[in-house]
Short mmCIF file of N, CA and C in Angstrom, two decimals:
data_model
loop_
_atom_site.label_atom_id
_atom_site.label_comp_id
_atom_site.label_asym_id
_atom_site.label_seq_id
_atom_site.Cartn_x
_atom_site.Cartn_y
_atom_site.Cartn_z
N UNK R 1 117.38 184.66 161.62
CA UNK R 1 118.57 184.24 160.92
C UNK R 1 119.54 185.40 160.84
N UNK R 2 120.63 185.04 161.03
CA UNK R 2 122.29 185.83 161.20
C UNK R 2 122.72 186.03 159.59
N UNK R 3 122.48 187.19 158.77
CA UNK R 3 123.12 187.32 157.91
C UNK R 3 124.47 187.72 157.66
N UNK R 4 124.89 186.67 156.98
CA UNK R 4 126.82 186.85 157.08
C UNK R 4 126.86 186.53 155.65
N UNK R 5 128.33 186.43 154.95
CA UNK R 5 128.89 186.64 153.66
C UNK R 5 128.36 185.41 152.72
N UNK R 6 128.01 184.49 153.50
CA UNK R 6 127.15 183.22 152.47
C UNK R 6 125.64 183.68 152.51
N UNK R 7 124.91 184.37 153.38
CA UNK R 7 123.51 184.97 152.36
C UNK R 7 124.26 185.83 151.63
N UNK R 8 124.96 186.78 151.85
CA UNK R 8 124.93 188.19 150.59
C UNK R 8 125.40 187.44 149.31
N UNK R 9 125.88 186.58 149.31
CA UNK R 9 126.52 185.84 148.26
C UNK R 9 125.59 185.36 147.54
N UNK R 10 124.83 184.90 148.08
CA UNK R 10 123.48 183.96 147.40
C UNK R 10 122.68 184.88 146.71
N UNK R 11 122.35 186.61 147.92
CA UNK R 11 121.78 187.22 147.13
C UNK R 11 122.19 187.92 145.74
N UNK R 12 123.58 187.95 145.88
CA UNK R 12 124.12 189.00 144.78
C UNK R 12 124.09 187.79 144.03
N UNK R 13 124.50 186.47 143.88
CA UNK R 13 124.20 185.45 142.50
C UNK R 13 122.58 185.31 142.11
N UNK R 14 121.29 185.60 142.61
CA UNK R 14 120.72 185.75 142.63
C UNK R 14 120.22 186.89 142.09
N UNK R 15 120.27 188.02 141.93
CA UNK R 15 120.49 189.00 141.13
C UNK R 15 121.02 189.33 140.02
N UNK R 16 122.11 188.92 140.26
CA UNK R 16 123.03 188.53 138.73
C UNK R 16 122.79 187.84 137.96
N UNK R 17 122.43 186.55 137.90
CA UNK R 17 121.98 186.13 136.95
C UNK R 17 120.13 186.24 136.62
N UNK R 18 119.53 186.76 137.61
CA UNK R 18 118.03 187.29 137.34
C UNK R 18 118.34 188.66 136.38
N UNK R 19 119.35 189.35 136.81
CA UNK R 19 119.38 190.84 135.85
C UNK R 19 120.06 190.18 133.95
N UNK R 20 120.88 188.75 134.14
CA UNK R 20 121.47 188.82 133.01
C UNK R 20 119.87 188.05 132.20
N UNK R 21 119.61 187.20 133.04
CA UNK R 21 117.88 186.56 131.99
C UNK R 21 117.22 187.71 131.63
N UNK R 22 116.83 188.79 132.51
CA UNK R 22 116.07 189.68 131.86
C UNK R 22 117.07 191.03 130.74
N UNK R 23 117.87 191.18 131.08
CA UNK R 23 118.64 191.70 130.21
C UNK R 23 118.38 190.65 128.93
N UNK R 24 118.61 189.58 128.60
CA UNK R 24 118.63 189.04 127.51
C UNK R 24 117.25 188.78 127.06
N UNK R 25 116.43 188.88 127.95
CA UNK R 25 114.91 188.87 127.31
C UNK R 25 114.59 189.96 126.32
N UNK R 26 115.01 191.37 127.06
CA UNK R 26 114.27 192.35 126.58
C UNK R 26 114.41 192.59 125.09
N UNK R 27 115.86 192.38 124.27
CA UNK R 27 115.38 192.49 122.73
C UNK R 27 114.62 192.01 121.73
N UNK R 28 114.40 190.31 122.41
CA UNK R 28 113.47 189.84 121.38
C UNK R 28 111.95 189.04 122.38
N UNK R 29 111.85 190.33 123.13
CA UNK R 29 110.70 189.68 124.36
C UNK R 29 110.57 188.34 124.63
N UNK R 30 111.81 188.04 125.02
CA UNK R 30 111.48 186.56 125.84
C UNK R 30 110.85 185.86 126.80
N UNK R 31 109.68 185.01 126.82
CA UNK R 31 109.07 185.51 128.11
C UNK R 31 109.59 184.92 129.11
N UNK R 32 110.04 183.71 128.55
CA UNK R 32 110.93 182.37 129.46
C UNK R 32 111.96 183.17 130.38
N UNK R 33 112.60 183.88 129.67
CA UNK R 33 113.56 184.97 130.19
C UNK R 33 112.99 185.94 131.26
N UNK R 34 112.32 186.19 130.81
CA UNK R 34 112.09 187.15 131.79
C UNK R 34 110.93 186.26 132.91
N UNK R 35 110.31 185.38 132.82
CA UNK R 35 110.03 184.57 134.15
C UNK R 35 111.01 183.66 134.92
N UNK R 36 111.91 183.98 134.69
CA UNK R 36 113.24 182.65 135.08
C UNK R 36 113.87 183.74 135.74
N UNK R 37 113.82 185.28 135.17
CA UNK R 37 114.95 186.35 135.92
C UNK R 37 114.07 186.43 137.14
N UNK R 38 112.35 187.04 137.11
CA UNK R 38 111.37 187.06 137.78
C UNK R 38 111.58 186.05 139.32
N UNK R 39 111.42 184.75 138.76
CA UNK R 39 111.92 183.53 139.40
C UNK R 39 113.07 183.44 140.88
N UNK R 40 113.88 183.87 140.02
CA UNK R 40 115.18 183.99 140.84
C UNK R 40 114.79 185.45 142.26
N UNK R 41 114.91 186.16 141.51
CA UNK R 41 114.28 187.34 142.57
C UNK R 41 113.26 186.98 143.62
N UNK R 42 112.29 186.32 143.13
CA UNK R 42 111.23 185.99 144.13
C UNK R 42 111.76 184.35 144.69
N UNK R 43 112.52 184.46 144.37
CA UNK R 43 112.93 182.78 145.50
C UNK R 43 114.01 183.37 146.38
N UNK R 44 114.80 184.46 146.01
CA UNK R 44 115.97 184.72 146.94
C UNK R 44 115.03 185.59 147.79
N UNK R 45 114.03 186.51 147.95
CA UNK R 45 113.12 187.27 148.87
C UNK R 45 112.35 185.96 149.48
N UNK R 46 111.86 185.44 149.08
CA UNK R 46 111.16 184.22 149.86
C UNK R 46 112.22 183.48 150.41
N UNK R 47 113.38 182.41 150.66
CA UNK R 47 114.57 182.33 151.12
C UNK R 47 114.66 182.99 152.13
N UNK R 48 114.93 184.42 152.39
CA UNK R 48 114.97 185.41 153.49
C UNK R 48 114.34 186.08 154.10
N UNK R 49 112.36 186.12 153.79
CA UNK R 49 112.09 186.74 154.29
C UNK R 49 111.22 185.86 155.77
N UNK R 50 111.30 186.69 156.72
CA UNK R 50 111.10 186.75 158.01
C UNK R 50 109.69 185.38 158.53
N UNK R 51 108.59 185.76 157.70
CA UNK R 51 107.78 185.59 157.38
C UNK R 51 107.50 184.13 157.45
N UNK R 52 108.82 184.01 156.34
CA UNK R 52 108.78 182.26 156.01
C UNK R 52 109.68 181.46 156.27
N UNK R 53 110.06 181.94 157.89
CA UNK R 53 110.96 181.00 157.97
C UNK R 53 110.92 179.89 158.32
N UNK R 54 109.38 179.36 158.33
CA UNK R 54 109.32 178.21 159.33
C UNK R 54 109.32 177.28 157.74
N UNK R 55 109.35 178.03 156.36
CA UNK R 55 109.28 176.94 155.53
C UNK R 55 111.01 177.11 154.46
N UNK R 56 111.87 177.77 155.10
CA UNK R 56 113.70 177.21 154.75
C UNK R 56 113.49 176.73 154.07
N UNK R 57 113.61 175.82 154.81
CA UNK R 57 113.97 174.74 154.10
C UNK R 57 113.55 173.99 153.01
N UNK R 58 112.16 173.96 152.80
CA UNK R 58 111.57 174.01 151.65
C UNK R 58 111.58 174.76 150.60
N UNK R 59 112.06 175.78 151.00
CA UNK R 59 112.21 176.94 149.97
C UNK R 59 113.56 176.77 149.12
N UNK R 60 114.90 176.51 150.14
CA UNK R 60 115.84 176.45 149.52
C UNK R 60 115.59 175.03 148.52
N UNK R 61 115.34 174.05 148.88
CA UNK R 61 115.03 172.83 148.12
C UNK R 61 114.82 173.43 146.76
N UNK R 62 113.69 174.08 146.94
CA UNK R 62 112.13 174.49 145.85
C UNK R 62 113.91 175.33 144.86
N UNK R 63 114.62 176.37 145.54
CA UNK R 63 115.41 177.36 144.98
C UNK R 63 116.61 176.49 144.25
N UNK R 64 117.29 175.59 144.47
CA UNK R 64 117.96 174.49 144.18
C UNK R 64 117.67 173.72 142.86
N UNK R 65 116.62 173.29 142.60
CA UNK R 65 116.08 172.62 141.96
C UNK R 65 115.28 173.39 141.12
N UNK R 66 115.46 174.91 141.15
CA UNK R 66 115.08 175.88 139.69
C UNK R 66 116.32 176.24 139.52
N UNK R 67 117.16 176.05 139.89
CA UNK R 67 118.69 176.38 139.36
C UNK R 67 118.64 175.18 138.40
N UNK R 68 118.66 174.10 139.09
CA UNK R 68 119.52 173.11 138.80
C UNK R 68 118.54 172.60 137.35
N UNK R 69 117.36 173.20 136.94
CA UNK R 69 116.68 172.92 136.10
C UNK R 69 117.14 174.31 135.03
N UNK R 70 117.49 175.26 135.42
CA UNK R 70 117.27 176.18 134.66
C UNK R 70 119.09 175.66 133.54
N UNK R 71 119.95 175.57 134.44
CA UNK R 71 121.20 174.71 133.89
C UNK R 71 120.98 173.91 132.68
N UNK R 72 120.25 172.76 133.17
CA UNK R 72 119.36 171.33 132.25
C UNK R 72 119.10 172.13 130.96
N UNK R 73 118.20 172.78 131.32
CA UNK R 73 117.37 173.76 130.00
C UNK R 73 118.11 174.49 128.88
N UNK R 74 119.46 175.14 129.93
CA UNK R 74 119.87 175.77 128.77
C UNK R 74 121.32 174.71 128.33
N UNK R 75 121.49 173.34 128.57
CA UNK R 75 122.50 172.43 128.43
C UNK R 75 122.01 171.69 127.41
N UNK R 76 120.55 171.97 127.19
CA UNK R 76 119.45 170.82 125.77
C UNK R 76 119.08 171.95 125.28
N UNK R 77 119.11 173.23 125.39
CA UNK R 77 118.13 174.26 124.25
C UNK R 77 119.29 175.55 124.52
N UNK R 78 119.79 175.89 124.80
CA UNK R 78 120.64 177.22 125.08
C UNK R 78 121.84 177.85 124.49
N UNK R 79 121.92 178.77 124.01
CA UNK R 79 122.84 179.27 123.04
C UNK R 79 124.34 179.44 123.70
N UNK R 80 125.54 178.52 123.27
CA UNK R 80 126.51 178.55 123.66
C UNK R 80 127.36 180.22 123.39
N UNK R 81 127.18 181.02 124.22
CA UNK R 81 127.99 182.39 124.23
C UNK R 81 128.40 182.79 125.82
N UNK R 82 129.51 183.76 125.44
CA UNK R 82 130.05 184.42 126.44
C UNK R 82 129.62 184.31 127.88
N UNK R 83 128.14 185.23 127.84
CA UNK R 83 127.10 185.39 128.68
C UNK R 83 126.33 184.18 129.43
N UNK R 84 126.13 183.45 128.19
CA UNK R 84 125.46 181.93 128.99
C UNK R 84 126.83 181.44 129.87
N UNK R 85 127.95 181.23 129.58
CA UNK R 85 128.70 180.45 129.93
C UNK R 85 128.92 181.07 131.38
N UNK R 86 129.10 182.16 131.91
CA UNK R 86 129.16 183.42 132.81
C UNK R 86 128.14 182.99 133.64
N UNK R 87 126.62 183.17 133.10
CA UNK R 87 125.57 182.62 133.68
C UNK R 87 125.87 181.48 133.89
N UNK R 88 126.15 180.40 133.87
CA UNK R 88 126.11 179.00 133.93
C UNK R 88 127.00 179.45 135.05
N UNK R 89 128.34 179.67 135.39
CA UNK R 89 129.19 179.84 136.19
C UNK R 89 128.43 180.06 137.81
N UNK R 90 127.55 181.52 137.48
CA UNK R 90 127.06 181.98 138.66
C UNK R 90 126.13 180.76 139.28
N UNK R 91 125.32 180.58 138.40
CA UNK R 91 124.02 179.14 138.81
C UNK R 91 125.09 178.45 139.55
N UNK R 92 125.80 177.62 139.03
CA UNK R 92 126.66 176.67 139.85
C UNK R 92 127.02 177.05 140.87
N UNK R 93 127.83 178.51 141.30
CA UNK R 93 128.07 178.48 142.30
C UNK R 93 126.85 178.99 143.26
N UNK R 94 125.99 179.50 142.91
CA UNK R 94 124.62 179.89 143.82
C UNK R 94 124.30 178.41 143.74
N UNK R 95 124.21 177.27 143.55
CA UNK R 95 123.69 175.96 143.46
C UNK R 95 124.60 175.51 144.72
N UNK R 96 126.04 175.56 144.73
CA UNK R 96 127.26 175.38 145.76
C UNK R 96 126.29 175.89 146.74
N UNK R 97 126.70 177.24 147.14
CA UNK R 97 126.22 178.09 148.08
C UNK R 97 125.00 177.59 148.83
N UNK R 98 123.60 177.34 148.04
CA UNK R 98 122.44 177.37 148.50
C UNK R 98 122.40 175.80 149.46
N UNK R 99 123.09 175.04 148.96
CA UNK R 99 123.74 173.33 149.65
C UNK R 99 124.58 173.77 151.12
N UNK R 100 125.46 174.90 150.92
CA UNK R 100 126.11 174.90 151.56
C UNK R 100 125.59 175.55 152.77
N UNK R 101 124.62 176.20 152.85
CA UNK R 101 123.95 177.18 153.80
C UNK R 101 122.74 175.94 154.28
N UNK R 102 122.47 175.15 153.33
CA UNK R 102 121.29 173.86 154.17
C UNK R 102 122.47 173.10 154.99
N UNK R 103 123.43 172.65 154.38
CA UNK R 103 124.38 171.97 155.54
C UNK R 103 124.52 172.77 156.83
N UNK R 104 125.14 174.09 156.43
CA UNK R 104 125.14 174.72 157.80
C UNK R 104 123.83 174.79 159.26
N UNK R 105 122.80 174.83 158.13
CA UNK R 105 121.59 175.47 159.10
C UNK R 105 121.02 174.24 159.69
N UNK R 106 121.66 172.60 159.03
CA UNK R 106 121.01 171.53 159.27
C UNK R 106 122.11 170.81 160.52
N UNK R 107 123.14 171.72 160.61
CA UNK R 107 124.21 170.97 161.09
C UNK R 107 124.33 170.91 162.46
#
């Protein structure tokens, strides 16, 4: 696979909001938090690595659908601030993105 500006994109939303879950874990040890930041990291390395590429596509699915749950979660239990709303922003568009790279690769 040809990395161009829609993986780095995926990875840096992928990061970003894995660094803002665990950032917000660490004051009152969250663990949810910090397996959801965990989460993200190990689905964007699995996503890209070499290894697994014969399972993509499954992966992005699998990566899609912990976004799109992690959203849900904090839309019924999640503290309306600054940061969530920021986070919510990035998910969506790494949610865009990760659709948009299965269209491409399916196309």
């Amino acid at each position: 696979m040809k990395f161009g500006l829609l993986q780095y994109s995926i990875i840096i939303l992928s990061i970003a909001t894995a660094l803002i879950h665990i950032a917000l874990a660490i004051p009152n040890n969250l663990i949810m938090f910090y397996l959801n930041g965990f989460g993200y990291i190990l689905l964007v390395m699995m996503l890209y690595l070499p290894r697994l590429r014969n399972h993509q596509t499954a992966v992005r699915f699998i990566f899609i659908a912990y976004t799109a749950v992690t959203i849900f979660g904090w839309a019924i239990l999640g503290e309306r601030t600054v940061v969530a709303y920021l986070d919510k922003i990035i998910e969506l568009s790494l949610l865009v993105l990760l659709w948009i790279e299965h269209l491409h690769m399916n196309a």
